[in-house]
Coordinates of C-alpha atoms and ligand atoms in Angstrom, one line a residue:
X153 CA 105.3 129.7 147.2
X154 CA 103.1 130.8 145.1
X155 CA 103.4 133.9 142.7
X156 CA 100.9 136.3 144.8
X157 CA 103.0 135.3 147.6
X158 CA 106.4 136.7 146.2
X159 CA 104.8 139.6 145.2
X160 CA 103.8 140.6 148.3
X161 CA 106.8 140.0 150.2
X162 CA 108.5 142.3 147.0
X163 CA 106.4 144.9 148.0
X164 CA 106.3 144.6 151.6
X165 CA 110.5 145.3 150.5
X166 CA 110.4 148.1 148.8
X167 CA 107.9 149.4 151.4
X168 CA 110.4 148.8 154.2
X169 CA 112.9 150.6 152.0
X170 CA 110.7 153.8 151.4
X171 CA 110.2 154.0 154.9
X172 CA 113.7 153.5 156.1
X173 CA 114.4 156.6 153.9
X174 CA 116.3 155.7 150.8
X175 CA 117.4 157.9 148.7
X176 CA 115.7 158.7 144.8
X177 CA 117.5 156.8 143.3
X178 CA 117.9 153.5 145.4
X179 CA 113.9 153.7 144.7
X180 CA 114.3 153.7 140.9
X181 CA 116.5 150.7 141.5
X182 CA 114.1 149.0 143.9
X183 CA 111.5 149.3 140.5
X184 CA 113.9 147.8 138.5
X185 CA 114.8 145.0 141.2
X186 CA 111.0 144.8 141.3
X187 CA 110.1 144.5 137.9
X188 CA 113.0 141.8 137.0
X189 CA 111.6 139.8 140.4
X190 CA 108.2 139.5 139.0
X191 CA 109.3 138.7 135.5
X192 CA 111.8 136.2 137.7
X193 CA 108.7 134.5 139.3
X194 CA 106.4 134.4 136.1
X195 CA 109.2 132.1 134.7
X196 CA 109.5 130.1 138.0
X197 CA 105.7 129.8 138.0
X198 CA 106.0 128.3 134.3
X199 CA 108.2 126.0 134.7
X200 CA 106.8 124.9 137.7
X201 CA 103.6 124.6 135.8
X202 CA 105.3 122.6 133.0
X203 CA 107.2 120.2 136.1
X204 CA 103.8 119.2 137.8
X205 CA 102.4 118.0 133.9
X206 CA 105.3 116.3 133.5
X207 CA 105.0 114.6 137.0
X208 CA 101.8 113.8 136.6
X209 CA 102.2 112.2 133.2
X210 CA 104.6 110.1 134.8
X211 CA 102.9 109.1 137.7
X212 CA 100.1 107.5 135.7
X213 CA 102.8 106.1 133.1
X214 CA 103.8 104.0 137.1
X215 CA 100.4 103.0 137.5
X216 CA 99.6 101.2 134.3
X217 CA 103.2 99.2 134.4
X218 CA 102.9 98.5 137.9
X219 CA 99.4 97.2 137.0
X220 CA 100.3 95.4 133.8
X221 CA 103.2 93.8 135.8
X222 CA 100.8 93.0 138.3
X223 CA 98.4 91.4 135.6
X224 CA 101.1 89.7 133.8
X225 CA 100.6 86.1 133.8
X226 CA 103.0 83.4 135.5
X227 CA 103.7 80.1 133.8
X228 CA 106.7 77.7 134.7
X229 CA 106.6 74.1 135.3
X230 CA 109.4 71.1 135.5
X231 CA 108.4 67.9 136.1
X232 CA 109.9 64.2 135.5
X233 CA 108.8 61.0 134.9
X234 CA 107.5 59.5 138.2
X235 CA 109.1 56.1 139.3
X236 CA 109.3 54.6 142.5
X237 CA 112.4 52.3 141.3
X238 CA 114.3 51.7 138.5
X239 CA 113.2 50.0 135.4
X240 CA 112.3 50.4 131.6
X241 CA 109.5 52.2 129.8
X242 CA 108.6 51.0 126.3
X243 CA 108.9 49.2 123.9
X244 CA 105.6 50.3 123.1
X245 CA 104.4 49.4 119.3
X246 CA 103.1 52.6 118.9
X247 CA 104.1 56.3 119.6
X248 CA 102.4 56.7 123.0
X249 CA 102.2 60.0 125.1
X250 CA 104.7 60.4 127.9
X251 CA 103.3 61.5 131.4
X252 CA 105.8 63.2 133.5
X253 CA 103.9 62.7 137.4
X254 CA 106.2 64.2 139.4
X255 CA 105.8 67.6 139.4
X256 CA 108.6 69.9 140.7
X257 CA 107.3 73.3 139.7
X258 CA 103.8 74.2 138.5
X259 CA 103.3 78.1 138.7
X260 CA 100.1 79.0 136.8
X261 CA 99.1 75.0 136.9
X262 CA 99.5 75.1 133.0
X263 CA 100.8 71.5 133.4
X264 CA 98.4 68.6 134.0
X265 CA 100.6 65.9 135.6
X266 CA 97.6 63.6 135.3
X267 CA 97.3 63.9 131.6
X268 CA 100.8 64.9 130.5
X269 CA 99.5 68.3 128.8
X270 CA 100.4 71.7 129.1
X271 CA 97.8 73.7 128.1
X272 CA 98.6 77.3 127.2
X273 CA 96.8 80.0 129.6
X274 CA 97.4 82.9 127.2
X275 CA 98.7 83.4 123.4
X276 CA 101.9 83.9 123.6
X277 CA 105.6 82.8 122.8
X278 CA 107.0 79.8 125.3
X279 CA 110.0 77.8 125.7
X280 CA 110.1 74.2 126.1
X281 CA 112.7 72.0 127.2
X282 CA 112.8 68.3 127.7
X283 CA 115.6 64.9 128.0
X284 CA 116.1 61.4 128.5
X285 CA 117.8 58.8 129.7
X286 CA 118.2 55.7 127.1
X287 CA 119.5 52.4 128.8
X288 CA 122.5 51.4 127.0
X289 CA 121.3 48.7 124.4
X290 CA 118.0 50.2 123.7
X291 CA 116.8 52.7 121.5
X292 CA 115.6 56.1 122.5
X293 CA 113.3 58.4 120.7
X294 CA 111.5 61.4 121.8
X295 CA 109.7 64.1 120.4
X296 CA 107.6 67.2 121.5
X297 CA 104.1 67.7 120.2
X298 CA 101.8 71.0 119.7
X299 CA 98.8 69.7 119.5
X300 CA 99.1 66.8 116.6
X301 CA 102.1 69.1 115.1
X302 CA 105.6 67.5 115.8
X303 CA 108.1 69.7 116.4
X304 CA 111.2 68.5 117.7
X305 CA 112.9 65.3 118.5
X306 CA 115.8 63.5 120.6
X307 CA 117.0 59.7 119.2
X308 CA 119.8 57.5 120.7
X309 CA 120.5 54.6 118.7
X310 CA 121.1 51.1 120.6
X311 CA 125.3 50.1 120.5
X312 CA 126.3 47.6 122.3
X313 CA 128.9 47.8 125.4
X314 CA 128.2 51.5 126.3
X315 CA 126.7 53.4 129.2
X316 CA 123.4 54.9 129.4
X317 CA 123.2 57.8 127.1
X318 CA 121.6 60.9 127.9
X319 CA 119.6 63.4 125.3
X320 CA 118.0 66.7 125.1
X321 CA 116.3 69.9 123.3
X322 CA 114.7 72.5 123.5
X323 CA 112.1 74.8 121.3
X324 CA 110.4 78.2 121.4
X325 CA 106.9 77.9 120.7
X326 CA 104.0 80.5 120.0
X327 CA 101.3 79.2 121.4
X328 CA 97.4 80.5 120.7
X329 CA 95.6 80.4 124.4
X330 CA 94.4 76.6 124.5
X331 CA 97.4 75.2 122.7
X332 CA 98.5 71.8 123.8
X333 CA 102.4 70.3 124.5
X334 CA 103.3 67.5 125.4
X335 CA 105.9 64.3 124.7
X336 CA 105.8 61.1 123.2
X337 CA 107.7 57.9 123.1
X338 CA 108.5 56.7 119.1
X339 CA 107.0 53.5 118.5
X340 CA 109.4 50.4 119.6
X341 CA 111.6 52.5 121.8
X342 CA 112.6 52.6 125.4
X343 CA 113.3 55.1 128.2
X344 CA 114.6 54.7 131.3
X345 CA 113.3 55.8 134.3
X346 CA 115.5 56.5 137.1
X347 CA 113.8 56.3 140.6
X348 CA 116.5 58.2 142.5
X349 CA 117.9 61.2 140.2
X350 CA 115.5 61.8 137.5
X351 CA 117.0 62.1 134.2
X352 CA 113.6 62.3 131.8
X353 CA 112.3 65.9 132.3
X354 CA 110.0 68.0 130.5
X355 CA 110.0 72.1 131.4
X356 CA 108.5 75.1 130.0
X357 CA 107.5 78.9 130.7
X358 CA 105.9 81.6 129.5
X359 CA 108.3 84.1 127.6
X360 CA 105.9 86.7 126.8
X361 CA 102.2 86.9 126.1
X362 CA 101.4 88.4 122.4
Ligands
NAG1161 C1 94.0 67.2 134.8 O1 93.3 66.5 133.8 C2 92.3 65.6 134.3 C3 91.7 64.8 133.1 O2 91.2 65.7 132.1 C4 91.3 66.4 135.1 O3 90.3 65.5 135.6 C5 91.9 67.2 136.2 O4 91.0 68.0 136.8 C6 93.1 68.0 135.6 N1 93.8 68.6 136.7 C7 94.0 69.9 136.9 C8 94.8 70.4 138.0 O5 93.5 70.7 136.1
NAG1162 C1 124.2 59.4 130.8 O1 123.9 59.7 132.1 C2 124.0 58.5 132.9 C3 123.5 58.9 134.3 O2 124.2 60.0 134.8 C4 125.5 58.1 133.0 O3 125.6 56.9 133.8 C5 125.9 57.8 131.6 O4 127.3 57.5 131.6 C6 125.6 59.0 130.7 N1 126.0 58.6 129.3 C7 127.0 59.1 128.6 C8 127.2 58.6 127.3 O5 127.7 60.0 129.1

């Protein structure tokens, strides 16, 4: 209702009361009544005033997070090392890239499965985890490479009359846009690949752009 509005229907009042005969001084008391409504709405108008700002600061405070949630990009892959049966990879004698082929999750398609490299989409901070499988007997050493940077490693060291061991890590990684990851097999070392359950992984996503 706007102020105008209230005033009128004030008046239209104390109109009604003249007519309907009131006495002098219930019309000195309708002034005052008057004058205390009016001062009542020019508050109410204020305020309201101030409320509608604040709304519509608010409302374009929505828009831009909805949009910059909107805009925010996606990046998470997992993928192992493709086999079709059981068997050995390495020894190799010389550190040789690792190509995880099958691809369980590539949101953003930051991963190339044919090449083994994630490529960062964006600068940002990402997290990177990855494990293997070493057949008991063999050595086992892997690292995880940004660009020709290493920067963290897994080793199992051959024993005799064990079990398979298994190995992981994990890193956090700021990555400039165009950054490469990716995992390598030490020189002279073996992994085993699994065709069934899929031990050797390599993972990553995006924590935040910077
Ligand atoms: C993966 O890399 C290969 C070799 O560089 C390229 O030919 C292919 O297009 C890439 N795949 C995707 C999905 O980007
Ligand atoms: C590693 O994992 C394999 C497969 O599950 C298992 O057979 C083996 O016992 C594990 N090794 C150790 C040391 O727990």
């Amino acid at each position: 209702m706007s102020k105008s509005t209230v005033t009128r229907l004030v008046l239209l009042a104390y109109i009604m009361c003249l007519t309907l005969g009131g006495s002098e001084d219930s019309v000195v008391d309708i002034y005052t009544e008057l004058k205390e409504l009016k001062y009542l709405v020019g508050e109410l108008s204020s305020r309201l005033n101030t409320a509608e700002a604040a709304v519509t600061v608010q409302r374009a405070l929505v828009e831009d997070l909805k949009k910059e949630y909107k805009e925010r990009p996606k990046v998470a892959f997992s993928a192992s090392l493709l086999s079709s049966e059981s068997k050995q990879h390495g020894p190799i004698n010389a550190e040789t890239k690792l190509v995880f082929g099958k691809v369980l999750t590539n949101i953003g398609n930051a991963y190339n499965s044919t090449t083994g490299l994630f490529t960062a989409p964006v600068r940002g901070v990402y997290y990177f985890r990855f494990s293997g499988n070493g057949y008991a007997g063999h050595d086992m050493g892997l690292s995880i490479f940004k660009g020709d940077q290493r920067m963290m490693s897994v080793y199992e060291y051959h024993s005799s009359g064990e079990s398979n061991d298994n190995a992981s890590n994990g890193v956090t990684l700021q990555l400039d846009q165009g950054e490469v990851v990716y995992m390598k097999l030490w020189i002279n070392s073996w992994v085993f690949l699994d065709g069934r359950y899929d031990y050797c992984s390599f993972s990553g996503f995006l924590l935040f752009p910077m």
